[in-house]
Short mmCIF file of C-alpha atoms in Angstrom, two decimals:
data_model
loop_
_atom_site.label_atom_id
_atom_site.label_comp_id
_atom_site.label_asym_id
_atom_site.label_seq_id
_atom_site.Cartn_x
_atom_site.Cartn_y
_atom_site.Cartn_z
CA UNK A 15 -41.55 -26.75 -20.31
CA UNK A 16 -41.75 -26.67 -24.12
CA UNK A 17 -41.06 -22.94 -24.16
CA UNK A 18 -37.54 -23.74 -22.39
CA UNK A 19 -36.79 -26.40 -24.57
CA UNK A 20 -37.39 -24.56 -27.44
CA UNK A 21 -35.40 -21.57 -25.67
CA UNK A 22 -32.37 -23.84 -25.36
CA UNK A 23 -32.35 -25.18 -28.53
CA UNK A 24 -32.65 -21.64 -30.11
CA UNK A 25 -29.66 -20.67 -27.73
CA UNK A 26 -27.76 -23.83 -29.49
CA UNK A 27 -28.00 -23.35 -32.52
CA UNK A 28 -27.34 -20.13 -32.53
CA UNK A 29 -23.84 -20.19 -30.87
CA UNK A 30 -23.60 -22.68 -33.49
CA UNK A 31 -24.18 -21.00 -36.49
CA UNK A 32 -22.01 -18.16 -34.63
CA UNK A 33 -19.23 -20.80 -34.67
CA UNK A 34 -19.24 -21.85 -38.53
CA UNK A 35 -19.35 -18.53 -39.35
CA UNK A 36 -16.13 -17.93 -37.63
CA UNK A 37 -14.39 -20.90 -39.42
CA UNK A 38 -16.55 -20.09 -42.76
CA UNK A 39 -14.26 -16.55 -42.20
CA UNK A 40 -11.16 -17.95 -41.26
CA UNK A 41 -10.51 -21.24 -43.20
CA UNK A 42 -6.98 -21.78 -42.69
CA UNK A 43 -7.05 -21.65 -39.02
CA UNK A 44 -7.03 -25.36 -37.82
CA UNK A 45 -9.66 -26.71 -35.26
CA UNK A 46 -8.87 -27.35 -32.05
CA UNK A 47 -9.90 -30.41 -31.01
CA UNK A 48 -11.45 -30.63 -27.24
CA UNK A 49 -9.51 -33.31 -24.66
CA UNK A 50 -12.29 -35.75 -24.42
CA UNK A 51 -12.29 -36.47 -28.08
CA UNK A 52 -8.18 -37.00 -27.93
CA UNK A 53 -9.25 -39.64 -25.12
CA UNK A 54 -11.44 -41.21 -27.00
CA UNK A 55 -9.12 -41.75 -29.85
CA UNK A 56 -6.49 -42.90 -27.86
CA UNK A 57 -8.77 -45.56 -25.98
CA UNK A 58 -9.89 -46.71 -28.89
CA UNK A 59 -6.45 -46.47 -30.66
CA UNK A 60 -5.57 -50.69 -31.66
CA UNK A 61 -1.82 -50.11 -30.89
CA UNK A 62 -2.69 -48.49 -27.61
CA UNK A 63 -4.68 -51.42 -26.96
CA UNK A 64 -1.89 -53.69 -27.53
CA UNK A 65 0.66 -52.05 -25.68
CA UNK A 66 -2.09 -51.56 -22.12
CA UNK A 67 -2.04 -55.74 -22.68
CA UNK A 68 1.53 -56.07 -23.33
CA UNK A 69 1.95 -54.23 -20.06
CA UNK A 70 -0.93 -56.10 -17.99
CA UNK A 71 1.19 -59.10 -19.26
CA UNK A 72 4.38 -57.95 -17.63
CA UNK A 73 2.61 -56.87 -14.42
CA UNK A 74 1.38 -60.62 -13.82
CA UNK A 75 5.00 -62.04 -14.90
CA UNK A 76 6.85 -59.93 -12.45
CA UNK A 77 4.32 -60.99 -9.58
CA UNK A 78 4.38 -64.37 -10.23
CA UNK A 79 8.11 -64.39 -10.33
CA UNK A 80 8.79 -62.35 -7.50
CA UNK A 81 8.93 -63.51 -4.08
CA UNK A 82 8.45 -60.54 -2.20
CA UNK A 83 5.99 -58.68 -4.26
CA UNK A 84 5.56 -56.04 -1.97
CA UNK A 85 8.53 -54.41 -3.31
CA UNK A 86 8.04 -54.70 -6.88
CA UNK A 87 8.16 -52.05 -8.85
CA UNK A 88 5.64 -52.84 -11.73
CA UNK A 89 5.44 -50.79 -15.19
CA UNK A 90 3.46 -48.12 -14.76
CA UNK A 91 4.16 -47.68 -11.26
CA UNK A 92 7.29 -45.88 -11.54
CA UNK A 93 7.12 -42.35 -9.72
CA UNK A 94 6.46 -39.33 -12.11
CA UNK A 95 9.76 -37.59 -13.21
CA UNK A 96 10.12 -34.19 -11.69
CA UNK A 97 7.62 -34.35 -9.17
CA UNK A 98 8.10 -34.16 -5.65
CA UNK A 99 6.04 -34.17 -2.15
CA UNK A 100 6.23 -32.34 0.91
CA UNK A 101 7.92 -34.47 4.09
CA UNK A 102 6.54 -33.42 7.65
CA UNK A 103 10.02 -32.13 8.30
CA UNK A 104 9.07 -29.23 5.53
CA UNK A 105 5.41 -28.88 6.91
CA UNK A 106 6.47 -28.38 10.40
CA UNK A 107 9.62 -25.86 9.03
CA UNK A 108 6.39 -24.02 6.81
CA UNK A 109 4.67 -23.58 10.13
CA UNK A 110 7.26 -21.99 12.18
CA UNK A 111 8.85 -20.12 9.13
CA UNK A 112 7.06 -16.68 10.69
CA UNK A 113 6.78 -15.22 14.05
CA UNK A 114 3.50 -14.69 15.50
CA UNK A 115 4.04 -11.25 15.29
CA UNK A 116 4.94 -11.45 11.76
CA UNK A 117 1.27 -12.60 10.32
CA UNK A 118 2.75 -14.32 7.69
CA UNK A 119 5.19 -11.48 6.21
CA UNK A 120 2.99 -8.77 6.51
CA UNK A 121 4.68 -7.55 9.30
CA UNK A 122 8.03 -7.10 11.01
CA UNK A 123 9.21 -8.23 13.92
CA UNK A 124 12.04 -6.76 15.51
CA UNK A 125 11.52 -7.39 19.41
CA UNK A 126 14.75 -9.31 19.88
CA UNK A 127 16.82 -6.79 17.78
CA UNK A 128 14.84 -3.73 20.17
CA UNK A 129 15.73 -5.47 23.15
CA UNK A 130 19.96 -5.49 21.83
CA UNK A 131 19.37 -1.88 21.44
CA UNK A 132 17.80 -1.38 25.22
CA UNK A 133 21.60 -2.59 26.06
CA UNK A 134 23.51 -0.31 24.04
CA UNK A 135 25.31 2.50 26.19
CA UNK A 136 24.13 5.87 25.44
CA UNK A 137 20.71 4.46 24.27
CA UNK A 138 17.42 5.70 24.52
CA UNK A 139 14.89 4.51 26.67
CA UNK A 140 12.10 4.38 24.51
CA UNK A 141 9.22 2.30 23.53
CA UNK A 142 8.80 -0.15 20.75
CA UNK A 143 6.63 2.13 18.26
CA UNK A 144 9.25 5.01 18.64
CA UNK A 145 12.16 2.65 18.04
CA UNK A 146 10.56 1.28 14.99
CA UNK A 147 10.62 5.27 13.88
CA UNK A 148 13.86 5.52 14.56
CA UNK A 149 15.48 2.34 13.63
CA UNK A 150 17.59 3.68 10.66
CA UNK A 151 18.72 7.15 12.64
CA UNK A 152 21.55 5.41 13.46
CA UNK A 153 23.37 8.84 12.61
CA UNK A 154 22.41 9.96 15.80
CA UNK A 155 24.50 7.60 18.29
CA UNK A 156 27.75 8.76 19.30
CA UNK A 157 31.21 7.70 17.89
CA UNK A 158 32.57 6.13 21.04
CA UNK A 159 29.34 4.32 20.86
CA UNK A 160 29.90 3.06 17.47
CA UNK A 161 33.40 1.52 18.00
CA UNK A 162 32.46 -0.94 20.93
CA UNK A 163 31.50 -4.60 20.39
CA UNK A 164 27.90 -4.43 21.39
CA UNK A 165 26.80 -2.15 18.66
CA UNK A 166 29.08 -4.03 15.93
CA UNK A 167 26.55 -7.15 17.25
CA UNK A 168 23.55 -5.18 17.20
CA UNK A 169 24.14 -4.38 13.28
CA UNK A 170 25.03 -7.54 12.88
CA UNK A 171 21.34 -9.01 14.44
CA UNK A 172 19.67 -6.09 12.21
CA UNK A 173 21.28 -7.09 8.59
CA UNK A 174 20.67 -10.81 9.35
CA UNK A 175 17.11 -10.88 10.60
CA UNK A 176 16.41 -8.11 7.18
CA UNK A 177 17.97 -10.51 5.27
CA UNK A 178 15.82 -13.64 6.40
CA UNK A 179 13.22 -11.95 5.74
CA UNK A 180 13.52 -10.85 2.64
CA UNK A 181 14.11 -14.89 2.25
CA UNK A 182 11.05 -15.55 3.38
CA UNK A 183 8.82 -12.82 3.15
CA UNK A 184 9.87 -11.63 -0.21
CA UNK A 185 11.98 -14.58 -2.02
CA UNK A 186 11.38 -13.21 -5.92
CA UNK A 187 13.42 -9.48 -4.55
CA UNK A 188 16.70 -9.19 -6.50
CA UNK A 189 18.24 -8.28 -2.96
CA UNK A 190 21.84 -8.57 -5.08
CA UNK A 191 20.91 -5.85 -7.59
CA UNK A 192 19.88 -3.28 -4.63
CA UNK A 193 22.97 -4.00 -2.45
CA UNK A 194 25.53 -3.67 -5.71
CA UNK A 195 23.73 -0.40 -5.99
CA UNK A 196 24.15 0.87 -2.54
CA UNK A 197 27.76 -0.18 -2.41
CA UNK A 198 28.81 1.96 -5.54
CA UNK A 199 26.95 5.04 -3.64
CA UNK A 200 28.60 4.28 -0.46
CA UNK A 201 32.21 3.53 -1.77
CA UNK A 202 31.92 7.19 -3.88
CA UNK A 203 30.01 8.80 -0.27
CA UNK A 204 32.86 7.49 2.31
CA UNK A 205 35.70 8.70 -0.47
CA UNK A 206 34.30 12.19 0.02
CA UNK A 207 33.71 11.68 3.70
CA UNK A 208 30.17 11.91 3.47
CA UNK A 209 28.59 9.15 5.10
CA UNK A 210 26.05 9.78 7.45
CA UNK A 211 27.40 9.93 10.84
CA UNK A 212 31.13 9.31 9.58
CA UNK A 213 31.08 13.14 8.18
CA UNK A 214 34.63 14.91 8.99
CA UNK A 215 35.62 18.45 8.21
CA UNK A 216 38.50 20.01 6.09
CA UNK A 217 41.07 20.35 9.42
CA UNK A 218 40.47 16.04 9.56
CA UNK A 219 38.82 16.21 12.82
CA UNK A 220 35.24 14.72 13.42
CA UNK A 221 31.55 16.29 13.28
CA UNK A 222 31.26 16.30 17.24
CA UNK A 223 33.75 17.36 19.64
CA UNK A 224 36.05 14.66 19.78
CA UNK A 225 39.70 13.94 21.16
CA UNK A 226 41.71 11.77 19.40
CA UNK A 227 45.09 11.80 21.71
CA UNK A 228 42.71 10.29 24.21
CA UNK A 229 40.02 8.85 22.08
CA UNK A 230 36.73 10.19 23.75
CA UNK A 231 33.98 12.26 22.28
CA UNK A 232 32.27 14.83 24.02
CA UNK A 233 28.67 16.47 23.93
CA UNK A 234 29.02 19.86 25.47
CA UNK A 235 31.60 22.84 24.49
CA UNK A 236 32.49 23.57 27.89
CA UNK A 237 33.60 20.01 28.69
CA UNK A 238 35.24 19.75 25.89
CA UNK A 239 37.51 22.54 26.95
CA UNK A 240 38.17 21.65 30.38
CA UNK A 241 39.50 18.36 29.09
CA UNK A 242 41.86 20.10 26.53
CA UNK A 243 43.15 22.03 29.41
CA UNK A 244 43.44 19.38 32.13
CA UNK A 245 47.00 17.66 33.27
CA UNK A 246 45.39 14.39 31.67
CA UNK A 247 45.22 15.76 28.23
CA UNK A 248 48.89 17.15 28.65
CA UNK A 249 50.01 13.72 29.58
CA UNK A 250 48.27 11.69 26.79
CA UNK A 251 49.80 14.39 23.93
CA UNK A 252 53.15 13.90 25.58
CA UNK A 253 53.08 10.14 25.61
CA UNK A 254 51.73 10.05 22.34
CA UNK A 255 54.37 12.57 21.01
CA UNK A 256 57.41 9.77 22.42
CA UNK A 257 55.96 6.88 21.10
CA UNK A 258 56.08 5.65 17.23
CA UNK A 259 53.02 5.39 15.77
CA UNK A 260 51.57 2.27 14.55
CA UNK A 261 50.27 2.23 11.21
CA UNK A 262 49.22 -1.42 11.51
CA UNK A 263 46.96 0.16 14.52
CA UNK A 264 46.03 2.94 12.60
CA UNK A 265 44.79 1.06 9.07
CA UNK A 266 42.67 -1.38 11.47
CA UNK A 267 40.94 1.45 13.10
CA UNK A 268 40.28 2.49 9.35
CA UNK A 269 39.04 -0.63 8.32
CA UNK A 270 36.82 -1.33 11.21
CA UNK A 271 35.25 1.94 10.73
CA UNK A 272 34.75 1.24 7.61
CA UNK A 273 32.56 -2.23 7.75
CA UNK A 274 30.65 -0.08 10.82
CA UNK A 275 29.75 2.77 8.31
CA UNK A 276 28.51 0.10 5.38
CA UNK A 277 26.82 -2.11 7.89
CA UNK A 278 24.54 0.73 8.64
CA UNK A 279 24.61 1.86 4.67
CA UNK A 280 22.99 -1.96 4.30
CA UNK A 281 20.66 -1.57 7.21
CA UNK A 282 19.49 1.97 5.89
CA UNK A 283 18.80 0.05 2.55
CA UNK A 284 16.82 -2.31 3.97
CA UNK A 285 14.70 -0.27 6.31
CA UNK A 286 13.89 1.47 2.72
CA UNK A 287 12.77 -1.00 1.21
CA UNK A 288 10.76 -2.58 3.89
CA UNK A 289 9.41 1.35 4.52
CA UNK A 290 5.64 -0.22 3.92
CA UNK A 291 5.81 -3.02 5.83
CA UNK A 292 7.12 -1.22 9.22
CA UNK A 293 4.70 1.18 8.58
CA UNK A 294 1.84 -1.25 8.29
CA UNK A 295 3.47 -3.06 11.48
CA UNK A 296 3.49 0.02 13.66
CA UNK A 297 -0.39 0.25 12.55
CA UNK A 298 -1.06 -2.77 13.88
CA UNK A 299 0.64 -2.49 17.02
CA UNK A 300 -0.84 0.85 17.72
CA UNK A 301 -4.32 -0.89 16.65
CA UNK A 302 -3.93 -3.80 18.95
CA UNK A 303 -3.31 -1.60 21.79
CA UNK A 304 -6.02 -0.07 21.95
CA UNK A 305 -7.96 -3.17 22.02
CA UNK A 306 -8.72 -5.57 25.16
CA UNK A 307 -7.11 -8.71 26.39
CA UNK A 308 -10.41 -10.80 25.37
CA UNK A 309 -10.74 -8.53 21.84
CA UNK A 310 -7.03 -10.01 21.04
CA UNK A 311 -7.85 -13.51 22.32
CA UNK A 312 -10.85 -13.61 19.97
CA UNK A 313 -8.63 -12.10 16.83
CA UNK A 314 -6.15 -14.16 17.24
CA UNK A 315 -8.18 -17.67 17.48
CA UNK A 316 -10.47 -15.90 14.23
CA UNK A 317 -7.11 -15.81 12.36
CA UNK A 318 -5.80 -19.22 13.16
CA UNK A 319 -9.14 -20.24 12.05
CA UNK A 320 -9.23 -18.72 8.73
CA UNK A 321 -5.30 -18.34 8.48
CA UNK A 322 -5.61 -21.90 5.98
CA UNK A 323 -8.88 -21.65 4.82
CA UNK A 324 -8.79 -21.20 0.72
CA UNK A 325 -11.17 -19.06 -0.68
CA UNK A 326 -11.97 -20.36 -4.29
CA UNK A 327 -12.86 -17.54 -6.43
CA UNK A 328 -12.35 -16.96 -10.05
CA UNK A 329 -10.82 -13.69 -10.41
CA UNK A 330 -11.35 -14.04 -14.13
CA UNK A 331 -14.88 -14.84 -14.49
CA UNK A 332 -16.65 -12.72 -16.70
CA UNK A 333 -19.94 -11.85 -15.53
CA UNK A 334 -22.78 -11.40 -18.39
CA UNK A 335 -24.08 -8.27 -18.42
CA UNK A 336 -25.14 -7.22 -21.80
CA UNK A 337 -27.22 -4.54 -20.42
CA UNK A 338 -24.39 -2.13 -18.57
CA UNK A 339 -26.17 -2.48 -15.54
CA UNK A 340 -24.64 -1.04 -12.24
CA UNK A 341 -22.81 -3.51 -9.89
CA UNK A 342 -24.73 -4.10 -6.36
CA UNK A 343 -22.84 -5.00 -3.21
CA UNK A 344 -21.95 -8.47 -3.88
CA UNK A 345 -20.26 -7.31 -7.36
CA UNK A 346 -22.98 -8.87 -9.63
CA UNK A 347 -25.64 -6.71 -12.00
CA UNK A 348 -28.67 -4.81 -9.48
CA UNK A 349 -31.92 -6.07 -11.09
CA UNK A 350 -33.45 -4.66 -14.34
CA UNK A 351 -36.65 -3.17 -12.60
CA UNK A 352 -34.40 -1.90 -9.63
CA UNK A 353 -32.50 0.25 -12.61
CA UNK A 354 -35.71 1.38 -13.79
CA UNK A 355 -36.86 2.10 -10.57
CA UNK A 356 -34.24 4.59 -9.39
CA UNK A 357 -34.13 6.14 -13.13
CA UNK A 358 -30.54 4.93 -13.62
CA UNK A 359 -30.56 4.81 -17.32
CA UNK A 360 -30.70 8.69 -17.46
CA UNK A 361 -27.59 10.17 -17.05
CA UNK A 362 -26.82 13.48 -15.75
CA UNK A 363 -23.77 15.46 -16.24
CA UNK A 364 -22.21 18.15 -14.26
CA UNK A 365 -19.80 20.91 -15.65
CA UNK A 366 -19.12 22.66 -12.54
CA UNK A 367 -17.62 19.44 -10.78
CA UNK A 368 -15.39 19.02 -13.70
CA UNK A 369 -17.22 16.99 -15.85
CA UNK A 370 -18.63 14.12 -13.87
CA UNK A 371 -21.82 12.07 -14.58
CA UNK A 372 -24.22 11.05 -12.16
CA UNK A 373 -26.82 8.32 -13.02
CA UNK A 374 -30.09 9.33 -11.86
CA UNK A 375 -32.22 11.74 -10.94
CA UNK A 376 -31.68 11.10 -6.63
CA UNK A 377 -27.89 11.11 -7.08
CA UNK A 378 -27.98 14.30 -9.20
CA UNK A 379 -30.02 15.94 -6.99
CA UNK A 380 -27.74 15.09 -3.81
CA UNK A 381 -24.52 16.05 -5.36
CA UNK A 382 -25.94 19.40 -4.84
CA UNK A 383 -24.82 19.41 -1.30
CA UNK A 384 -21.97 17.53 -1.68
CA UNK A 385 -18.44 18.53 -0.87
CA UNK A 386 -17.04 18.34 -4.39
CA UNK A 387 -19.76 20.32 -5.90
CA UNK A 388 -19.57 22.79 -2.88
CA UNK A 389 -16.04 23.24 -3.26
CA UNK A 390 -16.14 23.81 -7.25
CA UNK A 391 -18.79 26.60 -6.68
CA UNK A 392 -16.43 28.59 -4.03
CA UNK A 393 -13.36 28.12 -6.99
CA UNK A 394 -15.73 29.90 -9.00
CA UNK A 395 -16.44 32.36 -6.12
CA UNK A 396 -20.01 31.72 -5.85
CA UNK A 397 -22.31 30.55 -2.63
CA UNK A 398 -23.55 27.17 -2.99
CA UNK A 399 -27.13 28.20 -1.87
CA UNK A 400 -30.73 26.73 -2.36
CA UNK A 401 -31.02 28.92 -5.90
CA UNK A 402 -27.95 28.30 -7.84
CA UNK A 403 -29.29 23.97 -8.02
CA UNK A 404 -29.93 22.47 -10.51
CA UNK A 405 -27.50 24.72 -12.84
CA UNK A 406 -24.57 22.39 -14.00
CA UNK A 407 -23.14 25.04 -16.65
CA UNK A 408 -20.29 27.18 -14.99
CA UNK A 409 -21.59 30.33 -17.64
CA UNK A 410 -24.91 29.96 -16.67
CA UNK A 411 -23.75 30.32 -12.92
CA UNK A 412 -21.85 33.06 -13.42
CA UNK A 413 -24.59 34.75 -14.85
CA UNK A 414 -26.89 34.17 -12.48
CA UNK A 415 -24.72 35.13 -9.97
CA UNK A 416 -23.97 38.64 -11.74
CA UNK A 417 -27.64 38.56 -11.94
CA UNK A 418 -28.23 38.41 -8.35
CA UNK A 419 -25.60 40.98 -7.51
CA UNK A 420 -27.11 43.45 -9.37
CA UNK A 421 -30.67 42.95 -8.03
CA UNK A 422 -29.28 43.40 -4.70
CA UNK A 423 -28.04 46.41 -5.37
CA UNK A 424 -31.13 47.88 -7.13
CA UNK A 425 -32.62 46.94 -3.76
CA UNK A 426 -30.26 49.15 -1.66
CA UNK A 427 -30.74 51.75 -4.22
CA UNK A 428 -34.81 51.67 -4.11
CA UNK A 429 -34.57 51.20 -0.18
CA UNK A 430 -35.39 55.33 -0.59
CA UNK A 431 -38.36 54.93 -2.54
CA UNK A 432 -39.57 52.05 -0.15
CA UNK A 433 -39.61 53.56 3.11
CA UNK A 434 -43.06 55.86 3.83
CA UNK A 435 -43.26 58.89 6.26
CA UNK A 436 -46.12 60.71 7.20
CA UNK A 437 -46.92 64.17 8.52
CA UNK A 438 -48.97 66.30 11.14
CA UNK A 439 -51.70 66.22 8.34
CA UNK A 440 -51.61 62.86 7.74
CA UNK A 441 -49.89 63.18 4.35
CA UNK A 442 -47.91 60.04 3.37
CA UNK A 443 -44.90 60.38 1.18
CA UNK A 444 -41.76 58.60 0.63
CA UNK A 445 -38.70 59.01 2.69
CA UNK A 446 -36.85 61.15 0.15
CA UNK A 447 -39.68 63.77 -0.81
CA UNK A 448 -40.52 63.56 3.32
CA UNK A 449 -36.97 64.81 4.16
CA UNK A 450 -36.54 66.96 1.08
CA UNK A 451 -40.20 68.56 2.19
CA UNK A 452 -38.74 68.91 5.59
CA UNK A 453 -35.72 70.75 5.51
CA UNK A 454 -37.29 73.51 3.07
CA UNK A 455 -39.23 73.81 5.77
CA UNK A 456 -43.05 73.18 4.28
CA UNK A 457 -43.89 70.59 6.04
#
């Protein structure tokens, strides 16, 4: 107990003796008194003392005088100027503020919006995930489609359920700023009649195969033709030739194109924007289905479980380690003999796998066989086998390597000098002086 003592003590007098040093350096920097000894002060302050009696005075006046005390409202009990509290009305809006689907804004939910699109003529029949794919191709639906009231609602629905949740999901995004920005780029796209999906060529007639005297639009060349040619056709042009036409009729068209072509400019934006988030939502969904009815039960009660639970840490905190020492799993220093132990002081570094160091001899060794150090080595055009470890220089593997090549082929060179034949007599010789015996005929 006495060595502890003295252990503190030595640990407080030190910090402070590191402490008037720092004001023995800096003189004109003025100390910072601590709150307690500002509390102090003031308790003990005579005119603070006066006016907490002056006060308790009051409090007893206006109670005596008052016959319904109850709704008195005594010095010091005034409510504190700009703060506010949270009604049940705003607790129960907080709580339905997100979909279930919507985990709090970290995903989308666009069900209602997908099932608007399931009634659009000349939609696909597809599933959720591929709609969520495809939810900004709306390039791909045709024109007729486009001018009909359905769609026009179905825009609608998709700009205002974007918008609410960039309200509540995201309420710091300058949402302004990146719709001034796509306006500008739209007005300057449609002026040069390139808006996607409201593209027209040079003779003023659209993309697709469309008739204008009869306003339908058409998928196929062939039909196309036979309804140029039919006695319909030739009715409509004549009709349309007799009558006047109506530029009030004709500037409406215009201008309803128009807002259809910037609402889906604004829900292009958005989907942008939101790219992460629908990408992380269609992970989920495809996660979820491949899990059971009970596996979702069970996540879902874990989550509304934890879903208010706060987690105090202190992001901040500085952990002491003076030492360097590597962080275990729980993000605190591994013990001193540990370090020792594995030989992590000792650092190893490794030209070949551009540079890296490896603490200790066990993870040196295994980087060997690793993927990185593999891959390095066939850069360098050279095997990663059993002989080239322990070399971390990329000169001294080349070398080696050189070295090994030519060994190799001293060894198909020799392979004549290796190789032993013998005769009738029993006379050993070599393969070369056996054949070269041979065919002068000696042997």
């Amino acid at each position: 107990m006495d060595s502890i003592a003295e252990h503190q003590f030595n640990e407080f007098y030190s910090r402070l003796e590191g402490i008037r040093g720092f004001y023995r350096r800096n003189p004109d920097m003025s100390v910072v008194y601590p709150p307690e000894l500002d509390y102090i002060k003031y308790k003990n302050n005579p005119e603070e003392l006066e006016e907490r009696q002056q006060a308790k005075a009051a409090r007893e006046r206006a109670l005596a005088e008052s016959e319904d005390a109850a709704n008195v409202v005594l010095p010091g009990d005034e409510q504190p100027q700009g703060q506010t509290y949270v009604s049940e009305d705003d607790l129960q809006k907080l709580e339905t503020m997100f979909s279930g689907d919507e985990r709090l804004g970290r995903y989308v939910d666009l069900n209602e919006q997908y099932e608007l699109y399931l009634n659009l003529k000349c939609a696909d029949k597809i599933s959720y995930l591929e709609y969520l794919q495809t939810v900004d191709k709306l390039e791909q639906y045709p024109r007729k489609l486009k001018g009909q009231v359905q769609y026009g609602e179905y825009l609608s629905s998709l700009c205002k359920y974007f918008e609410g949740f960039f309200a509540r999901a995201m309420p710091l995004f300058d949402l302004p700023k990146v719709l001034a920005e796509a306006k500008a780029e739209f007005d300057d796209s449609w002026t040069q009649n390139t808006v996607k999906g409201w593209e027209t060529n040079p003779n003023g007639t659209d993309s697709g195969l469309v008739c204008k005297v009869c306003n339908k639009q058409f998928e196929k060349q062939t039909t196309y033709g036979a309804h140029m040619s039919s006695r319909k056709h030739q009715k409509a042009v004549e009709r349309a030739k007799d009558a006047q036409p109506n530029e009030n009729s004709v500037l409406q068209r215009a201008g309803k194109d128009r807002e259809t072509a910037w609402s889906e400019t604004v829900v292009r934006t958005y989907v942008q924007v939101l790219a992460a988030r629908i990408r992380d939502t269609k992970s989920n969904i495809e996660r979820r289905q491949a899990l059971t009815e009970e596996e979702r039960n069970k996540e879902i009660e874990e989550e509304d479980e934890t879903e208010f639970v706060i987690e105090e840490e202190d992001k901040d905190e500085q952990i002491y380690n003076p030492l360097n020492l590597p962080l275990g799993w729980d993000g605190k220093p591994i013990p001193y003999w540990l370090y020792k132990l594995h030989g992590l002081g000792v650092k190893f570094e490794c030209e070949i796998c551009g540079n890296a160091v490896y603490r200790g001899r066990k993870a040196f060794e295994k980087h060997f066989q690793e993927t990185r150090h593999a891959t390095n080595m066939r850069r360098l055009g050279i095997p990663n086998t059993r002989q080239f470890h322990g070399i971390v220089s990329i000169e001294e593997a080349q070398q080696l390597w050189e070295r090994v090549q030519k060994e190799k082929k001293q060894q198909v060179a020799n392979t004549d000098t290796f190789e032993e034949y013998e005769d009738g007599e029993g006379n050993v010789f070599n393969k070369k002086t056996y054949f070269d015996l041979k065919r002068q005929g000696l042997i």
